[in-house]
Coordinates of C-alpha atoms in Angstrom, one line a residue:
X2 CA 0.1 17.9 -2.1
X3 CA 2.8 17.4 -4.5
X4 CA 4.3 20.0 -7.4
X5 CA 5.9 18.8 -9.8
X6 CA 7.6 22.2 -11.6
X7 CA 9.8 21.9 -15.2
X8 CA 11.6 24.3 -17.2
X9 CA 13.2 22.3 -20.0
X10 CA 15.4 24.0 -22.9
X11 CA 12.9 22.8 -26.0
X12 CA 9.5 23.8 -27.6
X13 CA 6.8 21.6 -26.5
X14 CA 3.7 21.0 -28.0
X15 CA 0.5 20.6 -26.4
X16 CA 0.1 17.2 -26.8
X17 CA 3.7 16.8 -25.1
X18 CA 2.2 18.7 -22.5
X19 CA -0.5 16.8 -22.0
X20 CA 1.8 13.3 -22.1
X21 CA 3.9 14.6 -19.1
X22 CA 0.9 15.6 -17.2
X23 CA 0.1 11.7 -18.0
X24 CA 3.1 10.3 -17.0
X25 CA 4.1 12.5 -13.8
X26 CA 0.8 11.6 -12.7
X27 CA 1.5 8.2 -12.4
X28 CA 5.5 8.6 -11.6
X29 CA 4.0 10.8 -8.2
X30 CA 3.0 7.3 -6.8
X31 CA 6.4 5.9 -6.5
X32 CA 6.7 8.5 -4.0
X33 CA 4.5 6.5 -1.2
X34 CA 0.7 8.4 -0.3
X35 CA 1.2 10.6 -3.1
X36 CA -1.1 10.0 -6.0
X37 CA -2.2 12.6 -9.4
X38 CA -5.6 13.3 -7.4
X39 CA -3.6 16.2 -5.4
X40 CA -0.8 16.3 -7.7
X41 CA -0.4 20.1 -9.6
X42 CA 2.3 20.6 -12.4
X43 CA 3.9 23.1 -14.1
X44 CA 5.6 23.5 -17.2
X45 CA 7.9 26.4 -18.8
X46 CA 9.2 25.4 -22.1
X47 CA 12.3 26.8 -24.1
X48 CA 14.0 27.6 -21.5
X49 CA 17.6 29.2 -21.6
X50 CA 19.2 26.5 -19.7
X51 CA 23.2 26.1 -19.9
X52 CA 24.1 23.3 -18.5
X53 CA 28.2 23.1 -18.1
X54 CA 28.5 26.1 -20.3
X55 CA 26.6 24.9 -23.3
X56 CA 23.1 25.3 -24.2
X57 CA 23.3 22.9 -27.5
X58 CA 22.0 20.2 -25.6
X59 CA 18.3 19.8 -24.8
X60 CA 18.4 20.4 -20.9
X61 CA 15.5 20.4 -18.0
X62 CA 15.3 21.7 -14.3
X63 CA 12.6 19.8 -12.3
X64 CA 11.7 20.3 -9.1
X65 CA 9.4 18.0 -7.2
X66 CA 7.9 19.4 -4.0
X67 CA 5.9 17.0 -1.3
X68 CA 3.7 17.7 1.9
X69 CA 5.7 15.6 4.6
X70 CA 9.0 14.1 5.2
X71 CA 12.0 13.3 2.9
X72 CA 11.6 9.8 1.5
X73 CA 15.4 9.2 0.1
X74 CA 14.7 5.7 -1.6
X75 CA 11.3 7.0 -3.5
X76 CA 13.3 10.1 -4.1
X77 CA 16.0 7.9 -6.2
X78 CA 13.5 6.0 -8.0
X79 CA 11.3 9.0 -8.8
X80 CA 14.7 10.4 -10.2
X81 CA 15.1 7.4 -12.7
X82 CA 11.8 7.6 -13.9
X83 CA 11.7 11.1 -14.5
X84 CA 15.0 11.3 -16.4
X85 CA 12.9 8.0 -18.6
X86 CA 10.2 10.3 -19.5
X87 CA 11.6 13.4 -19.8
X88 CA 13.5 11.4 -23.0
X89 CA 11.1 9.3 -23.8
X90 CA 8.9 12.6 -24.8
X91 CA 10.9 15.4 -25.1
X92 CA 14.3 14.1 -26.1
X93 CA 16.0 15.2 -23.2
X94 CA 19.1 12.6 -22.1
X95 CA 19.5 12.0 -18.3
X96 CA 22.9 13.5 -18.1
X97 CA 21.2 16.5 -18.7
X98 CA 18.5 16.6 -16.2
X99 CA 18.8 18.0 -12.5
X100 CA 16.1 17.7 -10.2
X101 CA 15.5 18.6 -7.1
X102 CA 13.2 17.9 -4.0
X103 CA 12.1 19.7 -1.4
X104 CA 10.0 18.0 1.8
X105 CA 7.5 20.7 2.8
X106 CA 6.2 21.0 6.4
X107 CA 3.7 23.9 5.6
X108 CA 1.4 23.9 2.9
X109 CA -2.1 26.1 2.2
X110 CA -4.9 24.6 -0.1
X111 CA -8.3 26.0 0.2
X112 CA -7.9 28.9 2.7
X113 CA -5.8 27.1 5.3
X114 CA -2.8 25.0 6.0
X115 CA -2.5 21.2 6.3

């Protein structure tokens, strides 16, 4: 059950959208049992984002939420490959990107909880 939410400081075209989707969907499985079958993303572009008082650099918030326990190692790796494709399509450099995680114990799908 991960969520993979974004808010990023740029416009972004569908077919940007549509790329991320691609590539989160394969960066979820660093993250170990987690896979783009159960994965749901989120996107919010142009974004007023300051980041150290400035907004002249393009900037993104992630947050990546997961069903289960804290996996530090994945967690760090997921990080670097994140900050890779957040440039690599949107022209966003890693010193500009924050993300955070959150290990959830409670999560509903489908009219109950896991």
């Amino acid at each position: 059950m991960p969520f993979i939410d974004s808010k990023v400081s740029v416009k972004m075209t569908k077919e940007q959208e549509i790329l991320l989707k691609t590539k989160l969907g394969k960066a979820i499985e660093i993250v170990p049992g987690k896979s783009e079958s159960w994965l749901m993303t989120g996107f919010q572009d142009e974004y007023h984002l300051y980041f150290r008082g400035d907004d002249s650099v393009p900037t993104a918030y992630i947050e990546v939420k997961v069903f289960g326990g804290e996996n530090k190692a994945a967690f760090s790796k997921m990080t670097e490959e994140l900050c890779k494709i957040f440039d690599e399509v949107l022209g966003i450099p890693a010193d500009h990107v924050y993300v955070k995680y959150e290990a959830v114990s409670n999560w509903g799908w489908n009219g109950g909880n896991f």
